[in-house]
Amino acid sequence: MTEPAREATLSLVDTFGRVATDLRVSLTDRCNLRCSYCMPAEGLDWIPGPELLTDDELGRLLEIAVCRLGVREVRFTGGEPLIRRGLVGIVARAAALTPRPKLSLTTNGIGLDRLAAPLADAGLDRVNVSLDTLDPEEFARITRRDRLPDVLRGLAAAEATGLRPVKVNAVLLRGVNDADPGRLLDWCLERGYELRFIEQMPLDPQHGWTRDQMITAAEILDRLSRSYELTPESSDLRGAAPAERWVVNGGPATVGIIASVTRPFCGDCDRVRLTADGQVRNCLFAREESDLRGPLRDGVDDAELALRWQIAVRGKRAGHGIDDPTFLQPSRPMSAIGG
Ligand code: SAM
């Protein structure tokens, strides 16, 4: 069999028939914000430098994922991916792969005013920017940093550079920033940003998440429906996307809700994750990881790395199991997994 034909037969399929084509790559576990639901004020025990994948190691794994294993979409995340030195080069390398994957970035937006143009030139297609509130005091309370103007500048630069659609991700916290979700929606609608609310998930470092404190999708919908006419988008359009979307006031704008807890979408999940230290995670909530960095540094060939990656995905569970009485939160918090 010729090499390309052999490559074309491989895919990241699990025992339930789901095929992972969307790779979330964490570029660092470090962040310049300290969002209360994501990272403690003092930060975390960062992954030691020698354990992080180098740019070349990451480039090789991306090539295996895209060229051998059928990954079609790569999302760079973290931690905060904009603080990874070499980010522009990593994006350029991913953009040069065949078939060219779709490339996006999830970021808090700090520094994006400077980096949007070089990233677009390198081949980045679009960005998701996290923004939980427009109120500077609430922002500082949530993130423990006074950086709202930086985020807003980053968002404007992304839009001006054509990294569209610009998506805005917001987590609502009870008693903190949940009073007026319509304000954020209005602001996004005015600018053509696509807003998505994310239910808070049990991925906080303090392991303090409780279901009754979480603002649910139903609550968000109820709140927004008082001010907007919301029409559910056809489920045919959703595919494997985590966000359910509603057309706002007749459209064309939409608002999304990522209801991982109350309306899980595991049956359609097409995602697989690679941590900054080279571990494959077949689910955000997985408690097991599969090491690719060790074998890579031991000198195994691409075919062996691809096989290990396939085995890692094959073991994916049917669902994340948050509702199971036996559910245990993963030991790594969101920032170290890659959101
Ligand atoms: N630093 C980047 C950012 O701010 O977007 C990327 C990493 S951050 C972990 C990715 C997303 O995860 C952000 O939108 C953040 O709000 C969200 N997030 C973090 N912890 C979460 C949690 N416990 N539940 C739900 N979303 C969470």
mmCIF file of N, CA, C and O and ligand atoms in Angstrom, residues 26 28 30-33 35-39 76-82 105-109 128-132 168-171 173 196 198-205 209 258 260-261 284-285 329 333-339, ligand 1:
data_model
loop_
_atom_site.group_PDB
_atom_site.id
_atom_site.type_symbol
_atom_site.label_atom_id
_atom_site.label_comp_id
_atom_site.label_asym_id
_atom_site.label_seq_id
_atom_site.Cartn_x
_atom_site.Cartn_y
_atom_site.Cartn_z
ATOM 1 N N SER A 26 -3.629 23.001 23.804
ATOM 2 C CA SER A 26 -3.221 23.971 24.809
ATOM 3 C C SER A 26 -1.752 24.324 24.583
ATOM 4 O O SER A 26 -0.899 23.439 24.503
ATOM 5 N N THR A 28 -0.048 26.605 26.582
ATOM 6 C CA THR A 28 0.583 26.907 27.876
ATOM 7 C C THR A 28 -0.493 26.771 28.944
ATOM 8 O O THR A 28 -1.680 26.953 28.656
ATOM 9 N N ARG A 30 -0.181 28.714 31.570
ATOM 10 C CA ARG A 30 -0.101 30.008 32.259
ATOM 11 C C ARG A 30 -1.111 31.000 31.708
ATOM 12 O O ARG A 30 -1.496 30.903 30.541
ATOM 13 N N CYS A 31 -1.483 31.953 32.544
ATOM 14 C CA CYS A 31 -2.441 32.964 32.093
ATOM 15 C C CYS A 31 -2.133 34.276 32.780
ATOM 16 O O CYS A 31 -1.585 34.303 33.885
ATOM 17 N N ASN A 32 -2.489 35.381 32.116
ATOM 18 C CA ASN A 32 -2.274 36.697 32.710
ATOM 19 C C ASN A 32 -3.531 37.204 33.420
ATOM 20 O O ASN A 32 -3.546 38.320 33.917
ATOM 21 N N LEU A 33 -4.596 36.411 33.455
ATOM 22 C CA LEU A 33 -5.755 36.718 34.296
ATOM 23 C C LEU A 33 -5.870 35.633 35.367
ATOM 24 O O LEU A 33 -5.215 34.589 35.272
ATOM 25 N N CYS A 35 -9.158 34.396 36.606
ATOM 26 C CA CYS A 35 -10.614 34.291 36.743
ATOM 27 C C CYS A 35 -10.946 33.351 37.904
ATOM 28 O O CYS A 35 -10.415 32.237 37.979
ATOM 29 N N SER A 36 -11.821 33.815 38.768
ATOM 30 C CA SER A 36 -12.045 33.112 40.041
ATOM 31 C C SER A 36 -12.501 31.673 39.819
ATOM 32 O O SER A 36 -12.171 30.797 40.604
ATOM 33 N N TYR A 37 -13.245 31.430 38.723
ATOM 34 C CA TYR A 37 -13.775 30.085 38.492
ATOM 35 C C TYR A 37 -12.776 29.199 37.734
ATOM 36 O O TYR A 37 -13.081 28.058 37.396
ATOM 37 N N CYS A 38 -11.597 29.762 37.449
ATOM 38 C CA CYS A 38 -10.647 29.039 36.592
ATOM 39 C C CYS A 38 -9.284 28.869 37.254
ATOM 40 O O CYS A 38 -8.636 27.839 37.076
ATOM 41 N N MET A 39 -8.856 29.866 38.014
ATOM 42 C CA MET A 39 -7.497 29.817 38.568
ATOM 43 C C MET A 39 -7.441 30.538 39.913
ATOM 44 O O MET A 39 -8.057 31.594 40.055
ATOM 45 N N PHE A 76 -6.330 26.677 19.058
ATOM 46 C CA PHE A 76 -5.272 26.905 20.034
ATOM 47 C C PHE A 76 -5.866 27.562 21.274
ATOM 48 O O PHE A 76 -6.662 28.492 21.171
ATOM 49 N N THR A 77 -5.471 27.045 22.437
ATOM 50 C CA THR A 77 -6.040 27.565 23.666
ATOM 51 C C THR A 77 -5.013 27.458 24.777
ATOM 52 O O THR A 77 -3.824 27.314 24.540
ATOM 53 N N GLY A 78 -5.455 27.542 26.021
ATOM 54 C CA GLY A 78 -4.532 27.449 27.145
ATOM 55 C C GLY A 78 -5.308 27.288 28.442
ATOM 56 O O GLY A 78 -6.463 26.855 28.407
ATOM 57 N N GLY A 79 -4.780 27.785 29.514
ATOM 58 C CA GLY A 79 -3.931 28.944 29.724
ATOM 59 C C GLY A 79 -4.239 30.052 28.707
ATOM 60 O O GLY A 79 -5.275 30.036 28.092
ATOM 61 N N GLU A 80 -3.333 30.970 28.575
ATOM 62 C CA GLU A 80 -3.565 32.035 27.598
ATOM 63 C C GLU A 80 -2.614 31.853 26.415
ATOM 64 O O GLU A 80 -1.410 32.095 26.548
ATOM 65 N N PRO A 81 -3.145 31.440 25.264
ATOM 66 C CA PRO A 81 -2.263 31.128 24.141
ATOM 67 C C PRO A 81 -1.468 32.313 23.613
ATOM 68 O O PRO A 81 -0.388 32.123 23.055
ATOM 69 N N LEU A 82 -1.978 33.545 23.817
ATOM 70 C CA LEU A 82 -1.240 34.702 23.286
ATOM 71 C C LEU A 82 0.080 34.915 24.014
ATOM 72 O O LEU A 82 0.943 35.641 23.526
ATOM 73 N N LEU A 105 -8.533 30.385 17.628
ATOM 74 C CA LEU A 105 -7.811 30.643 18.880
ATOM 75 C C LEU A 105 -8.832 31.063 19.932
ATOM 76 O O LEU A 105 -9.698 31.889 19.654
ATOM 77 N N THR A 106 -8.725 30.495 21.120
ATOM 78 C CA THR A 106 -9.542 30.964 22.242
ATOM 79 C C THR A 106 -8.636 31.753 23.164
ATOM 80 O O THR A 106 -7.612 31.247 23.624
ATOM 81 N N THR A 107 -9.002 32.994 23.425
ATOM 82 C CA THR A 107 -8.092 33.905 24.121
ATOM 83 C C THR A 107 -8.868 34.848 25.029
ATOM 84 O O THR A 107 -10.062 35.083 24.806
ATOM 85 N N ASN A 108 -8.160 35.402 26.007
ATOM 86 C CA ASN A 108 -8.799 36.452 26.806
ATOM 87 C C ASN A 108 -8.656 37.814 26.120
ATOM 88 O O ASN A 108 -9.162 38.814 26.626
ATOM 89 N N GLY A 109 -7.970 37.866 25.004
ATOM 90 C CA GLY A 109 -7.913 39.082 24.190
ATOM 91 C C GLY A 109 -6.800 40.041 24.561
ATOM 92 O O GLY A 109 -6.529 40.993 23.825
ATOM 93 N N ASN A 128 -12.097 33.249 19.320
ATOM 94 C CA ASN A 128 -13.110 33.324 20.380
ATOM 95 C C ASN A 128 -12.475 34.135 21.493
ATOM 96 O O ASN A 128 -11.381 33.786 21.950
ATOM 97 N N VAL A 129 -13.139 35.193 21.911
ATOM 98 C CA VAL A 129 -12.580 36.006 23.004
ATOM 99 C C VAL A 129 -13.488 35.855 24.230
ATOM 100 O O VAL A 129 -14.707 35.980 24.131
ATOM 101 N N SER A 130 -12.876 35.588 25.366
ATOM 102 C CA SER A 130 -13.645 35.412 26.592
ATOM 103 C C SER A 130 -13.858 36.764 27.247
ATOM 104 O O SER A 130 -12.905 37.516 27.454
ATOM 105 N N LEU A 131 -15.098 37.069 27.540
ATOM 106 C CA LEU A 131 -15.430 38.353 28.168
ATOM 107 C C LEU A 131 -16.711 38.144 28.970
ATOM 108 O O LEU A 131 -17.777 37.929 28.391
ATOM 109 N N ASP A 132 -16.599 38.187 30.280
ATOM 110 C CA ASP A 132 -17.740 37.842 31.130
ATOM 111 C C ASP A 132 -18.604 39.041 31.486
ATOM 112 O O ASP A 132 -19.737 38.873 31.946
ATOM 113 N N VAL A 168 -17.702 35.733 21.193
ATOM 114 C CA VAL A 168 -17.433 36.148 22.571
ATOM 115 C C VAL A 168 -17.997 35.090 23.501
ATOM 116 O O VAL A 168 -19.158 34.702 23.367
ATOM 117 N N ASN A 169 -17.172 34.604 24.402
ATOM 118 C CA ASN A 169 -17.598 33.581 25.367
ATOM 119 C C ASN A 169 -17.777 34.219 26.728
ATOM 120 O O ASN A 169 -16.869 34.908 27.198
ATOM 121 N N ALA A 170 -18.910 33.960 27.381
ATOM 122 C CA ALA A 170 -19.145 34.533 28.707
ATOM 123 C C ALA A 170 -19.641 33.464 29.669
ATOM 124 O O ALA A 170 -20.510 32.666 29.327
ATOM 125 N N VAL A 171 -19.068 33.459 30.860
ATOM 126 C CA VAL A 171 -19.549 32.593 31.940
ATOM 127 C C VAL A 171 -20.271 33.499 32.933
ATOM 128 O O VAL A 171 -19.708 34.518 33.364
ATOM 129 N N LEU A 173 -21.813 34.181 36.592
ATOM 130 C CA LEU A 173 -21.629 33.711 37.974
ATOM 131 C C LEU A 173 -22.719 34.336 38.840
ATOM 132 O O LEU A 173 -22.921 35.563 38.792
ATOM 133 N N ARG A 196 -21.777 33.805 23.088
ATOM 134 C CA ARG A 196 -22.174 32.481 23.587
ATOM 135 C C ARG A 196 -21.962 32.450 25.100
ATOM 136 O O ARG A 196 -20.878 32.761 25.586
ATOM 137 N N ILE A 198 -21.571 30.288 28.472
ATOM 138 C CA ILE A 198 -21.097 28.941 28.813
ATOM 139 C C ILE A 198 -21.537 28.631 30.242
ATOM 140 O O ILE A 198 -21.269 29.424 31.154
ATOM 141 N N GLU A 199 -22.201 27.500 30.419
ATOM 142 C CA GLU A 199 -22.508 27.086 31.796
ATOM 143 C C GLU A 199 -21.202 26.791 32.532
ATOM 144 O O GLU A 199 -20.293 26.152 31.970
ATOM 145 N N GLN A 200 -21.157 27.234 33.774
ATOM 146 C CA GLN A 200 -19.942 26.969 34.560
ATOM 147 C C GLN A 200 -19.817 25.468 34.808
ATOM 148 O O GLN A 200 -20.779 24.815 35.201
ATOM 149 N N MET A 201 -18.637 24.935 34.573
ATOM 150 C CA MET A 201 -18.434 23.486 34.682
ATOM 151 C C MET A 201 -17.563 23.143 35.888
ATOM 152 O O MET A 201 -16.791 23.989 36.353
ATOM 153 N N PRO A 202 -17.670 21.906 36.373
ATOM 154 C CA PRO A 202 -16.842 21.494 37.516
ATOM 155 C C PRO A 202 -15.396 21.262 37.089
ATOM 156 O O PRO A 202 -14.916 20.134 37.011
ATOM 157 N N LEU A 203 -14.728 22.370 36.792
ATOM 158 C CA LEU A 203 -13.329 22.304 36.357
ATOM 159 C C LEU A 203 -12.508 23.366 37.061
ATOM 160 O O LEU A 203 -11.453 23.771 36.584
ATOM 161 N N ASP A 204 -13.014 23.836 38.192
ATOM 162 C CA ASP A 204 -12.295 24.876 38.928
ATOM 163 C C ASP A 204 -11.207 24.244 39.791
ATOM 164 O O ASP A 204 -11.355 23.109 40.245
ATOM 165 N N PRO A 205 -10.137 24.968 40.025
ATOM 166 C CA PRO A 205 -9.026 24.383 40.789
ATOM 167 C C PRO A 205 -9.386 24.126 42.247
ATOM 168 O O PRO A 205 -8.820 23.254 42.886
ATOM 169 N N TRP A 209 -17.128 23.851 42.732
ATOM 170 C CA TRP A 209 -18.324 23.991 41.896
ATOM 171 C C TRP A 209 -19.519 23.305 42.541
ATOM 172 O O TRP A 209 -19.391 22.190 43.051
ATOM 173 N N ILE A 258 -23.682 27.292 25.586
ATOM 174 C CA ILE A 258 -22.953 26.026 25.676
ATOM 175 C C ILE A 258 -23.327 25.415 27.021
ATOM 176 O O ILE A 258 -22.809 25.800 28.068
ATOM 177 N N SER A 260 -23.005 22.535 28.712
ATOM 178 C CA SER A 260 -22.331 21.246 28.903
ATOM 179 C C SER A 260 -22.921 20.461 30.068
ATOM 180 O O SER A 260 -22.887 19.238 30.070
ATOM 181 N N VAL A 261 -23.468 21.178 31.063
ATOM 182 C CA VAL A 261 -23.951 20.479 32.257
ATOM 183 C C VAL A 261 -25.405 20.060 32.098
ATOM 184 O O VAL A 261 -25.741 18.885 32.275
ATOM 185 N N LEU A 284 -12.910 16.553 27.905
ATOM 186 C CA LEU A 284 -12.574 17.612 28.852
ATOM 187 C C LEU A 284 -12.576 17.061 30.280
ATOM 188 O O LEU A 284 -11.790 17.464 31.128
ATOM 189 N N PHE A 285 -13.482 16.117 30.533
ATOM 190 C CA PHE A 285 -13.656 15.603 31.893
ATOM 191 C C PHE A 285 -12.942 14.277 32.130
ATOM 192 O O PHE A 285 -13.154 13.637 33.160
ATOM 193 N N GLN A 329 -14.235 15.045 39.561
ATOM 194 C CA GLN A 329 -13.673 16.117 38.743
ATOM 195 C C GLN A 329 -12.242 15.743 38.342
ATOM 196 O O GLN A 329 -11.509 15.170 39.155
ATOM 197 N N PRO A 333 -7.233 21.459 36.403
ATOM 198 C CA PRO A 333 -8.306 22.429 36.153
ATOM 199 C C PRO A 333 -8.338 22.821 34.673
ATOM 200 O O PRO A 333 -7.428 22.492 33.910
ATOM 201 N N MET A 334 -9.397 23.535 34.312
ATOM 202 C CA MET A 334 -9.619 23.948 32.921
ATOM 203 C C MET A 334 -8.373 24.596 32.312
ATOM 204 O O MET A 334 -8.006 24.311 31.166
ATOM 205 N N SER A 335 -7.714 25.473 33.069
ATOM 206 C CA SER A 335 -6.599 26.225 32.503
ATOM 207 C C SER A 335 -5.434 25.313 32.115
ATOM 208 O O SER A 335 -4.657 25.638 31.222
ATOM 209 N N ALA A 336 -5.299 24.175 32.789
ATOM 210 C CA ALA A 336 -4.186 23.275 32.487
ATOM 211 C C ALA A 336 -4.587 22.216 31.449
ATOM 212 O O ALA A 336 -3.718 21.563 30.870
ATOM 213 N N ILE A 337 -5.891 22.071 31.233
ATOM 214 C CA ILE A 337 -6.347 21.131 30.209
ATOM 215 C C ILE A 337 -6.337 21.832 28.849
ATOM 216 O O ILE A 337 -5.875 21.297 27.848
ATOM 217 N N GLY A 338 -6.859 23.053 28.871
ATOM 218 C CA GLY A 338 -7.052 23.792 27.613
ATOM 219 C C GLY A 338 -8.531 23.857 27.329
ATOM 220 O O GLY A 338 -9.151 22.862 26.992
ATOM 221 N N GLY A 339 -9.101 25.053 27.544
ATOM 222 C CA GLY A 339 -10.562 25.198 27.457
ATOM 223 C C GLY A 339 -11.050 25.298 26.038
ATOM 224 O O GLY A 339 -10.274 25.440 25.105
HETATM 225 N N1 SAM B 1 -7.236 32.146 28.278
HETATM 226 C C1 SAM B 1 -8.120 31.830 27.213
HETATM 227 C C2 SAM B 1 -9.471 32.469 27.430
HETATM 228 O O1 SAM B 1 -9.619 33.243 28.364
HETATM 229 O O2 SAM B 1 -10.353 32.228 26.621
HETATM 230 C C3 SAM B 1 -8.276 30.340 26.910
HETATM 231 C C4 SAM B 1 -8.397 29.418 28.060
HETATM 232 S S1 SAM B 1 -9.848 29.593 29.036
HETATM 233 C C5 SAM B 1 -9.622 28.214 30.129
HETATM 234 C C6 SAM B 1 -11.096 29.071 27.888
HETATM 235 C C7 SAM B 1 -12.515 29.308 28.312
HETATM 236 O O3 SAM B 1 -12.825 28.472 29.392
HETATM 237 C C8 SAM B 1 -12.840 30.725 28.753
HETATM 238 O O4 SAM B 1 -13.944 31.179 28.002
HETATM 239 C C9 SAM B 1 -13.225 30.570 30.195
HETATM 240 O O5 SAM B 1 -14.216 31.469 30.583
HETATM 241 C C10 SAM B 1 -13.736 29.146 30.213
HETATM 242 N N2 SAM B 1 -13.725 28.507 31.508
HETATM 243 C C11 SAM B 1 -12.721 28.395 32.389
HETATM 244 N N3 SAM B 1 -13.104 27.706 33.478
HETATM 245 C C12 SAM B 1 -14.388 27.350 33.265
HETATM 246 C C13 SAM B 1 -15.352 26.615 34.014
HETATM 247 N N4 SAM B 1 -15.079 26.115 35.204
HETATM 248 N N5 SAM B 1 -16.571 26.438 33.462
HETATM 249 C C14 SAM B 1 -16.869 26.949 32.254
HETATM 250 N N6 SAM B 1 -16.019 27.652 31.507
HETATM 251 C C15 SAM B 1 -14.785 27.854 32.010
#
